[in-house]
Amino acid sequence: MFSAFRIIVARDLLLAMRRRSDVLTTLFFFVIVVSLFPLGIGPELNTLRLIAPGVFWVAALLASMLALEKLFFVDYQDGSLEQMLLAPQPLSILVLGKVLAHWLVTGLPLVLLSPLLGLQYDLSTATITVMMFTLLIGTPALSLIGAIGAALTLGIRGGGVLVSLLVLPLYIPVLIFGAGAVEAEASGLGGSGHLSMLGAILLLSALAAPLATAAALRISAE
Amino acid sequence: MSGRLSFYRFSSPAAFYPLAGTIGKVSALIAVVLLAIGLYMSFFVAPTDYKQGEGYRIIFIHVPSAWMSMFIYLVMAFWAGIGLVFNTRLSSMMAQALAPTGAIMTFIALWTGAFWGKPMWGAWWVWDARLTSELILFFLYIGFIALQGSIDDTRRADRAGAVLLLVGVVNIPIIYFSVKWWNTLHQGATVSVTEGSSMSTIMLQAMLIMTFAFWAYSVAVAMYRVRSIILEREKDTRWVSELPEVRR
Amino acid sequence: MKGGISEFFAMGGYALYVWGSFGATALLMIAEPLLVRQRRKAALQRISRLVRIKSEQQS
C-alpha cells in the first residue's frame, strides 16, 4: 500500500516539475498578495508589524485555494483518475499521496519564502520563525481540507469560484489558530495553545479529509 | 415482511407526495396559530425589561430563528446521511428542500441580531463569537445551495451535497470553538456581551411558543418545497401525469 | 386605548429596531411561501405541457 503511496507522490512531483510554471504561479501569487498590503495600508512599520500575521495567513490561504484547481483536474481529464478509482489500494491513501505531492509543490515553497517577505514587514527573527512553523503545520491542513472541495467540484463549470465558496468556511479554524499563534508569540502571550490546536486540526484533517475526498471523487467521477 | 415494506413505503416519491401535502397543510395551520399566540404574548403579555426596555422584544424572533438555523442544518445533514447510505433519493430531496429555509432562518438571525445589537451594544455588527459563527453557518448554507445549483445531474448533486453537509456538520463544533477562542483572546472589544437579563417565565414561554411556531413554519415550507422538487424530478413519470392538479 | 396605539408603535423609543427586525422577518416569512407556490405552479405547467405533447404524439 505504501509503495503505491510513494509512486503517486513521485509521479505527481515529476509531473509538477515538468510544468514548472504551475508551481511558480502559486508562489508569485503569494508574494504579490503579501506585497500589496503595504502599498494599500502604508509603509508605517508599526502597523505593518501588527497586521503581518493576518496578511501572511490570508495570502497563504488564498494561494493554497487557487492551487486546488490543478489537484485532480489533469488526472480527471486524461482518465488516469479512473485508473486510481479502480486501483486495489484504498483510494484515500492515493488521495493522501496526491495531496502530499500537491502540498510539497505549493505549500512548502510558501513556508520557505515567508522569511524573505517577513523582512518586508520588519518582523523580528523570533516572529518569523514562529510564522514559518505555523505555516509549516497549517498549509498541509489547508491542502487536505481543500482537496475535499476540489473533488466535489470536479469538472463543474465555474468550479474555481465554487471551490472557494465551499472551502473558505472550513479554512476559518486554521486561519484563526495560525494567525493567532503568530500574534500571541509576537505579543509575548505565548502561542503554544494555538499551535497545539493547529496541530490537532492537521491530524484530524490528515485522517478524515482523505476519506471524504475519496467519497467525493467516487461521486464526481461516476 | 409487510412490516419492513411499510418502513420503506414512504421512501418512494409517489407514496410520499400526498403525505407531504397533508403534513404541509397541518404544520402550516399550526404555524399560523402559534405565530398569532406568540406574537400576542411577546408584545402584550411579556413585561418590559428593566434594563433594555421594549427593545428586548426582538429576542422573540432572534433566538428562535438562531435555534432553527442550527437545527435545520443538523436535520439536513441527517437526511443527507440517510440519502447517501440508503440511496433513497427522497431523503436527498428533503435536504435540498430544507436548504433555502435554513439560509433564510440564518439571515433572519443575523438581521435581527444586528438590529438588536445596535441599541444594546451600540454597533450594527459586533465580532461576538455567536454572531460570527452564525455568519459562517450562513456561508455553509450558501455553499451547499451553490453546489447543488451548479451540478446538472441530480444524482451527483444529491450525493455531492450530502458529502459537503456531512463535512460541514463535523466542522461546526470546531468552527464555533475556534471562533469562541479567537473572540475571548481578542477581548480588546470593549463591548460587554449582556447575557440577557434572567428570563422571567412569561418571556421564556413566549419565546418557546415562537420557537415552535418557527419550527412548524419550516416544516410546512419544506414539505411544500419537497413536493415541488418531486414534481420537477419525476415530471415524466406516469403517476405525475395522472395527478389531478395537472390540467390536461 | 388611543394613546396606547401610538405609544405601542413607539416601542419605548426602540421603534426602528423592533419594527425593523419584525418587519424584515415578516417580509421573508411571507415571501418564501409565495416563492414556493410560484415554483410549484411552474412545475405543474411544465408537466401539463409534457402531457399535452405526449398525447399529441400518440394521436
Short mmCIF file of C-alpha atoms in Angstrom, two decimals:
data_model
loop_
_atom_site.label_atom_id
_atom_site.label_comp_id
_atom_site.label_asym_id
_atom_site.label_seq_id
_atom_site.Cartn_x
_atom_site.Cartn_y
_atom_site.Cartn_z
CA MET A 1 0.00 0.00 0.00
CA PHE A 2 2.80 2.41 0.87
CA SER A 3 4.63 1.63 -2.33
CA ALA A 4 1.55 2.89 -4.18
CA PHE A 5 1.64 5.97 -1.93
CA ARG A 6 5.27 6.60 -2.84
CA ILE A 7 4.63 6.03 -6.53
CA ILE A 8 1.78 8.52 -6.56
CA VAL A 9 3.87 11.14 -4.76
CA ALA A 10 6.85 10.58 -7.08
CA ARG A 11 4.64 10.68 -10.17
CA ASP A 12 2.91 13.88 -9.14
CA LEU A 13 6.18 15.58 -8.25
CA LEU A 14 7.58 14.58 -11.63
CA LEU A 15 4.52 15.95 -13.40
CA ALA A 16 4.71 19.16 -11.39
CA MET A 17 8.39 19.60 -12.19
CA ARG A 18 7.66 19.19 -15.88
CA ARG A 19 5.14 22.01 -15.77
CA ARG A 20 7.18 24.30 -13.55
CA SER A 21 5.04 27.33 -14.38
CA ASP A 22 2.12 25.99 -12.31
CA VAL A 23 4.41 25.79 -9.30
CA LEU A 24 5.66 29.32 -9.71
CA THR A 25 2.26 30.91 -10.27
CA THR A 26 1.05 29.92 -6.80
CA LEU A 27 4.31 31.15 -5.31
CA PHE A 28 4.21 34.51 -7.07
CA PHE A 29 0.55 34.92 -6.18
CA PHE A 30 1.55 34.63 -2.52
CA VAL A 31 4.40 37.11 -2.93
CA ILE A 32 2.29 39.63 -4.79
CA VAL A 33 -0.63 39.49 -2.37
CA VAL A 34 1.68 39.91 0.63
CA SER A 35 3.48 42.82 -1.04
CA LEU A 36 0.21 44.52 -1.97
CA PHE A 37 -0.85 45.21 1.58
CA PRO A 38 1.91 47.68 2.49
CA LEU A 39 1.01 49.56 -0.70
CA GLY A 40 -2.57 49.67 0.42
CA ILE A 41 -2.11 50.32 4.12
CA GLY A 42 1.04 52.46 4.01
CA PRO A 43 4.69 51.92 4.85
CA GLU A 44 4.36 52.73 8.58
CA LEU A 45 6.27 49.86 10.19
CA ASN A 46 4.32 49.59 13.39
CA THR A 47 1.03 48.89 11.61
CA LEU A 48 2.79 46.51 9.20
CA ARG A 49 4.22 44.56 12.08
CA LEU A 50 0.76 44.42 13.62
CA ILE A 51 -1.03 43.15 10.52
CA ALA A 52 1.72 40.82 9.30
CA PRO A 53 0.36 37.53 10.76
CA GLY A 54 -3.12 38.09 9.35
CA VAL A 55 -1.83 39.18 5.94
CA PHE A 56 0.55 36.25 5.59
CA TRP A 57 -2.06 33.75 6.63
CA VAL A 58 -4.85 35.10 4.43
CA ALA A 59 -2.43 35.20 1.48
CA ALA A 60 -1.32 31.59 2.18
CA LEU A 61 -4.98 30.57 2.43
CA LEU A 62 -5.89 32.16 -0.90
CA ALA A 63 -2.77 30.80 -2.62
CA SER A 64 -3.46 27.25 -1.46
CA MET A 65 -7.08 27.57 -2.56
CA LEU A 66 -6.16 28.77 -6.02
CA ALA A 67 -3.75 25.86 -6.39
CA LEU A 68 -6.54 23.35 -5.64
CA GLU A 69 -7.85 23.59 -9.18
CA LYS A 70 -4.98 21.54 -10.56
CA LEU A 71 -5.12 18.87 -7.87
CA PHE A 72 -7.41 16.39 -9.65
CA PHE A 73 -8.39 18.14 -12.86
CA VAL A 74 -5.46 16.97 -15.04
CA ASP A 75 -5.94 13.33 -13.98
CA TYR A 76 -9.72 13.68 -14.41
CA GLN A 77 -9.27 14.85 -17.99
CA ASP A 78 -6.79 12.24 -19.19
CA GLY A 79 -8.62 9.39 -17.47
CA SER A 80 -5.86 8.41 -15.01
CA LEU A 81 -8.26 9.33 -12.19
CA GLU A 82 -10.50 6.42 -13.24
CA GLN A 83 -7.49 4.12 -13.00
CA MET A 84 -6.89 5.34 -9.48
CA LEU A 85 -10.53 4.69 -8.60
CA LEU A 86 -10.12 1.12 -9.85
CA ALA A 87 -6.78 0.59 -8.08
CA PRO A 88 -6.78 -2.19 -5.44
CA GLN A 89 -5.19 0.14 -2.88
CA PRO A 90 -7.60 2.19 -0.76
CA LEU A 91 -8.41 5.40 -2.60
CA SER A 92 -7.80 7.56 0.48
CA ILE A 93 -4.12 6.50 0.50
CA LEU A 94 -3.76 7.55 -3.13
CA VAL A 95 -5.55 10.81 -2.35
CA LEU A 96 -3.20 11.36 0.59
CA GLY A 97 -0.28 10.86 -1.78
CA LYS A 98 -1.65 13.32 -4.30
CA VAL A 99 -2.34 15.92 -1.59
CA LEU A 100 1.16 15.45 -0.13
CA ALA A 101 2.71 15.99 -3.57
CA HIS A 102 0.46 18.99 -4.13
CA TRP A 103 1.50 20.44 -0.76
CA LEU A 104 5.20 19.87 -1.45
CA VAL A 105 4.77 21.83 -4.66
CA THR A 106 2.51 24.66 -3.48
CA GLY A 107 2.55 24.75 0.35
CA LEU A 108 6.18 24.17 1.26
CA PRO A 109 7.58 26.93 -1.02
CA LEU A 110 5.35 29.42 0.81
CA VAL A 111 6.86 28.35 4.10
CA LEU A 112 10.39 28.69 2.77
CA LEU A 113 9.64 32.08 1.26
CA SER A 114 7.92 33.68 4.24
CA PRO A 115 11.17 34.82 5.98
CA LEU A 116 12.10 36.83 2.91
CA LEU A 117 8.70 38.50 2.91
CA GLY A 118 8.88 38.86 6.69
CA LEU A 119 11.69 41.35 6.17
CA GLN A 120 9.31 43.50 4.15
CA TYR A 121 7.20 43.73 7.29
CA ASP A 122 10.22 44.31 9.57
CA LEU A 123 9.36 41.21 11.63
CA SER A 124 11.78 40.06 14.30
CA THR A 125 13.51 36.75 13.64
CA ALA A 126 11.57 35.14 16.50
CA THR A 127 8.25 36.09 14.90
CA ILE A 128 9.44 34.91 11.50
CA THR A 129 10.40 31.50 12.89
CA VAL A 130 7.01 31.16 14.56
CA MET A 131 5.36 32.26 11.32
CA MET A 132 7.25 29.63 9.38
CA PHE A 133 6.37 26.98 11.94
CA THR A 134 2.65 27.78 11.88
CA LEU A 135 2.67 27.83 8.06
CA LEU A 136 4.54 24.51 8.09
CA ILE A 137 1.75 22.93 10.17
CA GLY A 138 -1.13 24.93 8.69
CA THR A 139 -0.66 24.72 4.92
CA PRO A 140 -0.89 20.89 4.78
CA ALA A 141 -4.18 21.12 6.68
CA LEU A 142 -5.33 23.69 4.12
CA SER A 143 -4.41 21.39 1.22
CA LEU A 144 -6.14 18.40 2.87
CA ILE A 145 -9.39 20.27 3.54
CA GLY A 146 -9.21 21.97 0.16
CA ALA A 147 -8.89 18.59 -1.56
CA ILE A 148 -12.48 17.81 -0.46
CA GLY A 149 -13.72 20.93 -2.22
CA ALA A 150 -11.63 20.20 -5.30
CA ALA A 151 -13.02 16.66 -5.50
CA LEU A 152 -16.62 17.85 -5.05
CA THR A 153 -16.43 20.44 -7.80
CA LEU A 154 -14.51 18.30 -10.29
CA GLY A 155 -15.47 19.13 -13.85
CA ILE A 156 -18.22 21.59 -12.92
CA ARG A 157 -18.48 24.81 -14.93
CA GLY A 158 -17.47 27.73 -12.71
CA GLY A 159 -15.81 25.24 -10.39
CA GLY A 160 -12.99 27.61 -9.41
CA VAL A 161 -15.20 30.15 -7.67
CA LEU A 162 -17.40 27.41 -6.27
CA VAL A 163 -14.43 25.73 -4.58
CA SER A 164 -13.66 28.92 -2.69
CA LEU A 165 -17.28 29.19 -1.56
CA LEU A 166 -17.27 25.63 -0.26
CA VAL A 167 -13.83 25.58 1.27
CA LEU A 168 -13.32 29.02 2.84
CA PRO A 169 -15.72 28.45 5.77
CA LEU A 170 -13.83 25.24 6.54
CA TYR A 171 -10.50 27.11 6.44
CA ILE A 172 -11.53 29.52 9.19
CA PRO A 173 -10.33 27.50 12.22
CA VAL A 174 -6.93 27.04 10.56
CA LEU A 175 -6.73 30.77 9.86
CA ILE A 176 -7.75 31.69 13.42
CA PHE A 177 -5.23 29.42 15.10
CA GLY A 178 -2.49 30.06 12.57
CA ALA A 179 -2.58 33.84 12.64
CA GLY A 180 -3.45 33.76 16.34
CA ALA A 181 -0.34 31.74 17.18
CA VAL A 182 1.96 34.23 15.49
CA GLU A 183 0.24 37.18 17.09
CA ALA A 184 0.28 35.55 20.52
CA GLU A 185 4.00 34.84 20.20
CA ALA A 186 4.71 38.37 19.00
CA SER A 187 2.78 39.93 21.88
CA GLY A 188 4.57 37.67 24.38
CA LEU A 189 1.44 35.78 25.42
CA GLY A 190 2.93 32.54 24.08
CA GLY A 191 1.16 30.78 21.23
CA SER A 192 1.56 27.19 22.45
CA GLY A 193 -2.21 26.81 22.88
CA HIS A 194 -2.80 27.96 19.31
CA LEU A 195 -0.03 25.76 17.96
CA SER A 196 -1.37 22.64 19.66
CA MET A 197 -4.83 23.38 18.25
CA LEU A 198 -3.32 23.84 14.80
CA GLY A 199 -1.54 20.51 15.17
CA ALA A 200 -4.80 18.88 16.27
CA ILE A 201 -6.59 20.23 13.19
CA LEU A 202 -3.77 18.95 10.99
CA LEU A 203 -4.06 15.45 12.49
CA LEU A 204 -7.85 15.42 12.23
CA SER A 205 -7.77 16.54 8.60
CA ALA A 206 -4.94 14.11 7.78
CA LEU A 207 -7.14 11.25 8.99
CA ALA A 208 -10.64 12.36 7.98
CA ALA A 209 -10.15 14.53 4.90
CA PRO A 210 -8.81 11.81 2.55
CA LEU A 211 -11.87 9.65 3.33
CA ALA A 212 -14.23 12.48 2.46
CA THR A 213 -12.17 13.33 -0.62
CA ALA A 214 -12.24 9.69 -1.75
CA ALA A 215 -16.02 9.59 -1.35
CA ALA A 216 -16.35 12.87 -3.24
CA LEU A 217 -14.09 11.57 -6.03
CA ARG A 218 -16.19 8.44 -6.45
CA ILE A 219 -19.27 10.63 -6.73
CA SER A 220 -17.72 13.11 -9.14
CA ALA A 221 -16.04 10.62 -11.43
CA GLU A 222 -19.13 8.47 -11.88
CA MET B 1 -42.34 -8.98 5.60
CA SER B 2 -45.05 -6.36 5.38
CA GLY B 3 -43.53 -4.56 8.41
CA ARG B 4 -40.31 -3.96 6.55
CA LEU B 5 -42.17 -2.97 3.42
CA SER B 6 -44.14 -0.26 5.17
CA PHE B 7 -40.92 1.19 6.56
CA TYR B 8 -39.70 1.80 3.01
CA ARG B 9 -43.17 2.59 1.62
CA PHE B 10 -42.75 6.31 2.25
CA SER B 11 -39.35 6.44 0.62
CA SER B 12 -40.97 6.31 -2.80
CA PRO B 13 -41.86 9.81 -4.04
CA ALA B 14 -45.25 8.67 -5.33
CA ALA B 15 -46.30 7.45 -1.88
CA PHE B 16 -44.73 10.37 -0.04
CA TYR B 17 -46.19 13.10 -2.27
CA PRO B 18 -49.74 13.10 -0.79
CA LEU B 19 -48.38 12.59 2.73
CA ALA B 20 -46.16 15.66 2.32
CA GLY B 21 -49.27 17.58 1.29
CA THR B 22 -51.17 16.74 4.46
CA ILE B 23 -48.15 17.33 6.73
CA GLY B 24 -47.61 20.64 4.97
CA LYS B 25 -51.19 21.78 5.50
CA VAL B 26 -51.29 20.68 9.14
CA SER B 27 -47.98 22.32 10.06
CA ALA B 28 -48.92 25.47 8.16
CA LEU B 29 -52.05 25.69 10.29
CA ILE B 30 -50.08 25.07 13.49
CA ALA B 31 -47.55 27.70 12.44
CA VAL B 32 -50.20 30.36 11.88
CA VAL B 33 -51.94 29.65 15.17
CA LEU B 34 -48.72 29.55 17.20
CA LEU B 35 -47.37 32.66 15.48
CA ALA B 36 -50.52 34.56 16.39
CA ILE B 37 -50.34 33.45 20.03
CA GLY B 38 -46.58 34.01 20.19
CA LEU B 39 -46.73 37.49 18.72
CA TYR B 40 -49.58 38.46 21.02
CA MET B 41 -47.63 37.21 24.04
CA SER B 42 -44.36 38.79 23.02
CA PHE B 43 -45.92 42.23 22.60
CA PHE B 44 -48.71 42.40 25.13
CA VAL B 45 -48.14 39.73 27.76
CA ALA B 46 -44.39 39.81 28.26
CA PRO B 47 -43.41 42.62 30.69
CA THR B 48 -40.99 45.41 29.81
CA ASP B 49 -37.39 44.51 30.52
CA TYR B 50 -35.95 46.57 33.38
CA LYS B 51 -32.67 47.13 31.55
CA GLN B 52 -33.45 47.03 27.85
CA GLY B 53 -36.98 48.44 27.94
CA GLU B 54 -39.07 47.46 24.91
CA GLY B 55 -36.08 46.81 22.69
CA TYR B 56 -35.53 43.34 24.10
CA ARG B 57 -38.72 42.08 22.34
CA ILE B 58 -36.53 41.35 19.33
CA ILE B 59 -35.39 38.30 21.31
CA PHE B 60 -38.72 36.64 20.45
CA ILE B 61 -37.65 36.20 16.84
CA HIS B 62 -33.86 36.40 17.16
CA VAL B 63 -33.43 33.36 19.40
CA PRO B 64 -35.97 31.09 17.64
CA SER B 65 -34.50 31.83 14.22
CA ALA B 66 -30.95 31.22 15.51
CA TRP B 67 -32.01 27.89 17.03
CA MET B 68 -33.85 26.97 13.85
CA SER B 69 -30.86 27.84 11.65
CA MET B 70 -28.68 25.37 13.54
CA PHE B 71 -31.44 22.75 13.92
CA ILE B 72 -32.28 22.82 10.20
CA TYR B 73 -28.61 22.33 9.28
CA LEU B 74 -28.47 19.25 11.51
CA VAL B 75 -31.73 17.88 10.03
CA MET B 76 -30.33 18.47 6.53
CA ALA B 77 -27.14 16.61 7.46
CA PHE B 78 -29.27 13.77 8.87
CA TRP B 79 -31.31 13.43 5.67
CA ALA B 80 -28.18 13.77 3.56
CA GLY B 81 -26.56 10.96 5.53
CA ILE B 82 -29.66 8.75 5.12
CA GLY B 83 -29.78 9.54 1.40
CA LEU B 84 -26.10 8.65 0.97
CA VAL B 85 -26.30 5.41 2.97
CA PHE B 86 -29.70 4.07 1.90
CA ASN B 87 -29.53 5.60 -1.57
CA THR B 88 -33.09 6.87 -1.12
CA ARG B 89 -33.41 9.81 -3.50
CA LEU B 90 -36.26 11.26 -1.43
CA SER B 91 -34.03 11.89 1.60
CA SER B 92 -31.67 13.97 -0.54
CA MET B 93 -34.67 15.84 -1.92
CA MET B 94 -35.63 16.56 1.70
CA ALA B 95 -32.17 18.00 2.41
CA GLN B 96 -32.37 20.13 -0.72
CA ALA B 97 -35.86 21.32 0.23
CA LEU B 98 -34.71 22.47 3.68
CA ALA B 99 -31.67 24.46 2.49
CA PRO B 100 -33.35 27.74 1.45
CA THR B 101 -35.44 27.83 4.63
CA GLY B 102 -32.32 27.24 6.72
CA ALA B 103 -30.48 30.02 4.88
CA ILE B 104 -33.42 32.38 5.45
CA MET B 105 -33.55 31.49 9.15
CA THR B 106 -29.82 32.22 9.45
CA PHE B 107 -30.27 35.53 7.64
CA ILE B 108 -33.15 36.44 9.97
CA ALA B 109 -30.98 35.57 12.98
CA LEU B 110 -28.15 37.78 11.65
CA TRP B 111 -30.51 40.65 10.70
CA THR B 112 -32.39 40.66 14.00
CA GLY B 113 -29.07 40.20 15.85
CA ALA B 114 -27.70 43.32 14.21
CA PHE B 115 -30.94 45.30 14.81
CA TRP B 116 -30.85 44.23 18.45
CA GLY B 117 -27.13 44.87 18.82
CA LYS B 118 -27.36 48.45 17.55
CA PRO B 119 -29.31 49.88 20.52
CA MET B 120 -27.87 47.50 23.13
CA TRP B 121 -24.20 47.27 22.13
CA GLY B 122 -24.02 50.42 20.06
CA ALA B 123 -22.97 48.79 16.78
CA TRP B 124 -24.75 47.07 13.91
CA TRP B 125 -22.16 44.32 13.79
CA VAL B 126 -20.09 43.05 16.70
CA TRP B 127 -17.48 40.30 16.22
CA ASP B 128 -19.09 38.34 19.02
CA ALA B 129 -18.42 34.61 18.93
CA ARG B 130 -22.09 33.66 18.38
CA LEU B 131 -22.73 36.22 15.67
CA THR B 132 -19.53 35.25 13.86
CA SER B 133 -20.35 31.52 13.92
CA GLU B 134 -23.85 32.35 12.68
CA LEU B 135 -22.29 34.25 9.78
CA ILE B 136 -20.06 31.26 8.96
CA LEU B 137 -23.12 28.98 9.14
CA PHE B 138 -24.73 31.28 6.58
CA PHE B 139 -21.71 30.75 4.26
CA LEU B 140 -22.08 26.98 4.71
CA TYR B 141 -25.74 27.19 3.63
CA ILE B 142 -24.86 29.33 0.60
CA GLY B 143 -22.04 26.90 -0.30
CA PHE B 144 -24.47 23.96 -0.21
CA ILE B 145 -27.12 25.76 -2.30
CA ALA B 146 -24.46 26.92 -4.80
CA LEU B 147 -23.03 23.39 -5.11
CA GLN B 148 -26.49 21.85 -5.63
CA GLY B 149 -27.34 24.57 -8.10
CA SER B 150 -24.26 24.16 -10.27
CA ILE B 151 -24.42 20.38 -10.78
CA ASP B 152 -26.88 19.39 -13.50
CA ASP B 153 -27.01 15.65 -12.89
CA THR B 154 -29.39 15.45 -9.90
CA ARG B 155 -27.94 12.16 -8.69
CA ARG B 156 -24.44 13.63 -8.43
CA ALA B 157 -25.80 16.87 -6.98
CA ASP B 158 -27.54 14.96 -4.18
CA ARG B 159 -24.52 12.89 -3.26
CA ALA B 160 -22.02 15.76 -3.56
CA GLY B 161 -24.31 17.94 -1.43
CA ALA B 162 -24.51 15.14 1.13
CA VAL B 163 -20.72 14.91 1.43
CA LEU B 164 -20.46 18.67 1.83
CA LEU B 165 -23.16 18.68 4.53
CA LEU B 166 -21.53 15.84 6.47
CA VAL B 167 -18.12 17.54 6.28
CA GLY B 168 -19.80 20.79 7.33
CA VAL B 169 -21.58 19.25 10.29
CA VAL B 170 -18.29 17.81 11.56
CA ASN B 171 -16.74 21.26 11.25
CA ILE B 172 -19.49 23.22 13.03
CA PRO B 173 -18.27 22.50 16.59
CA ILE B 174 -14.64 23.15 15.52
CA ILE B 175 -15.60 26.46 13.93
CA TYR B 176 -17.67 27.50 16.96
CA PHE B 177 -14.89 26.56 19.38
CA SER B 178 -12.18 28.33 17.40
CA VAL B 179 -14.31 31.47 17.00
CA LYS B 180 -15.07 31.46 20.75
CA TRP B 181 -11.33 31.05 21.47
CA TRP B 182 -10.50 33.80 18.98
CA ASN B 183 -13.14 36.12 20.46
CA THR B 184 -12.21 35.69 24.12
CA LEU B 185 -8.48 36.18 23.42
CA HIS B 186 -9.18 39.33 21.40
CA GLN B 187 -11.12 40.77 24.30
CA GLY B 188 -9.94 44.17 23.12
CA ALA B 189 -13.53 44.71 22.06
CA THR B 190 -14.83 46.79 24.99
CA VAL B 191 -18.34 45.58 24.29
CA SER B 192 -19.60 43.57 27.21
CA VAL B 193 -21.97 40.98 25.85
CA THR B 194 -25.08 41.15 28.03
CA GLU B 195 -26.19 37.56 28.53
CA GLY B 196 -29.75 38.89 28.54
CA SER B 197 -31.43 39.58 31.80
CA SER B 198 -32.55 36.46 33.63
CA MET B 199 -35.63 35.33 31.73
CA SER B 200 -38.95 35.67 33.52
CA THR B 201 -41.18 32.64 32.94
CA ILE B 202 -43.57 34.58 30.72
CA MET B 203 -40.75 35.72 28.45
CA LEU B 204 -39.49 32.13 28.27
CA GLN B 205 -42.96 30.81 27.42
CA ALA B 206 -43.40 33.42 24.69
CA MET B 207 -40.01 32.53 23.24
CA LEU B 208 -40.75 28.78 23.31
CA ILE B 209 -44.09 29.31 21.58
CA MET B 210 -42.37 31.39 18.93
CA THR B 211 -39.74 28.66 18.54
CA PHE B 212 -42.43 26.04 17.90
CA ALA B 213 -44.13 28.46 15.52
CA PHE B 214 -40.86 28.84 13.56
CA TRP B 215 -40.42 25.07 13.64
CA ALA B 216 -43.92 24.45 12.26
CA TYR B 217 -43.33 27.14 9.64
CA SER B 218 -40.10 25.49 8.49
CA VAL B 219 -41.76 22.07 8.29
CA ALA B 220 -44.63 23.48 6.25
CA VAL B 221 -42.39 25.33 3.78
CA ALA B 222 -40.05 22.34 3.47
CA MET B 223 -42.95 19.98 2.77
CA TYR B 224 -44.38 22.24 0.06
CA ARG B 225 -40.93 22.73 -1.49
CA VAL B 226 -40.20 18.99 -1.44
CA ARG B 227 -43.47 18.43 -3.32
CA SER B 228 -42.28 20.88 -5.99
CA ILE B 229 -38.91 19.14 -6.16
CA ILE B 230 -40.67 15.76 -6.56
CA LEU B 231 -42.77 17.22 -9.38
CA GLU B 232 -39.69 18.65 -11.08
CA ARG B 233 -37.72 15.43 -10.83
CA GLU B 234 -40.50 12.97 -11.60
CA LYS B 235 -42.06 15.12 -14.30
CA ASP B 236 -42.05 12.45 -16.98
CA THR B 237 -43.40 9.61 -14.83
CA ARG B 238 -46.92 8.26 -15.33
CA TRP B 239 -48.13 8.90 -11.79
CA VAL B 240 -47.26 12.57 -12.08
CA SER B 241 -49.07 12.99 -15.38
CA GLU B 242 -52.19 11.48 -13.80
CA LEU B 243 -52.16 13.89 -10.86
CA PRO B 244 -55.47 15.78 -10.53
CA GLU B 245 -53.77 19.14 -10.32
CA VAL B 246 -52.15 18.69 -13.74
CA ARG B 247 -54.53 20.32 -16.24
CA ARG B 248 -54.98 18.10 -19.34
CA MET C 1 -56.55 52.84 24.09
CA LYS C 2 -55.90 55.65 21.54
CA GLY C 3 -52.77 56.84 23.33
CA GLY C 4 -51.79 53.16 23.62
CA ILE C 5 -51.60 52.58 19.90
CA SER C 6 -49.09 55.35 19.11
CA GLU C 7 -47.26 54.52 22.30
CA PHE C 8 -47.29 50.86 21.28
CA PHE C 9 -45.69 51.64 17.93
CA ALA C 10 -43.11 53.82 19.64
CA MET C 11 -41.84 50.68 21.42
CA GLY C 12 -40.29 52.81 24.13
CA GLY C 13 -38.04 54.58 21.65
CA TYR C 14 -36.81 51.36 20.02
CA ALA C 15 -39.40 51.55 17.21
CA LEU C 16 -36.82 51.42 14.40
CA TYR C 17 -35.07 48.38 15.79
CA VAL C 18 -38.09 46.36 16.91
CA TRP C 19 -40.16 47.05 13.78
CA GLY C 20 -37.06 46.82 11.62
CA SER C 21 -36.44 43.27 12.71
CA PHE C 22 -40.08 42.14 12.96
CA GLY C 23 -40.80 43.74 9.60
CA ALA C 24 -37.89 42.05 7.83
CA THR C 25 -38.82 38.69 9.37
CA ALA C 26 -42.46 39.07 8.35
CA LEU C 27 -41.40 40.07 4.84
CA LEU C 28 -39.19 36.99 4.49
CA MET C 29 -41.70 34.62 6.02
CA ILE C 30 -44.36 35.81 3.58
CA ALA C 31 -42.09 35.95 0.53
CA GLU C 32 -40.76 32.43 0.96
CA PRO C 33 -44.14 30.61 0.75
CA LEU C 34 -45.07 32.75 -2.24
CA LEU C 35 -41.85 31.77 -3.99
CA VAL C 36 -42.55 28.09 -3.24
CA ARG C 37 -46.08 28.43 -4.62
CA GLN C 38 -44.71 30.10 -7.76
CA ARG C 39 -42.18 27.28 -8.16
CA ARG C 40 -44.99 24.71 -7.82
CA LYS C 41 -47.10 26.47 -10.44
CA ALA C 42 -44.14 26.47 -12.86
CA ALA C 43 -43.53 22.75 -12.26
CA LEU C 44 -47.21 21.91 -12.87
CA GLN C 45 -47.27 23.99 -16.08
CA ARG C 46 -44.22 22.13 -17.36
CA ILE C 47 -45.84 18.77 -16.62
CA SER C 48 -49.10 19.68 -18.31
CA ARG C 49 -47.14 20.81 -21.37
CA LEU C 50 -45.30 17.46 -21.38
CA VAL C 51 -48.59 15.59 -21.06
CA ARG C 52 -50.11 17.57 -23.92
CA ILE C 53 -47.09 16.93 -26.16
CA LYS C 54 -47.18 13.21 -25.38
CA SER C 55 -50.91 12.94 -26.07
CA GLU C 56 -50.45 14.82 -29.39
CA GLN C 57 -47.69 12.45 -30.40
CA GLN C 58 -49.89 9.42 -29.68
CA SER C 59 -52.91 10.73 -31.58
#
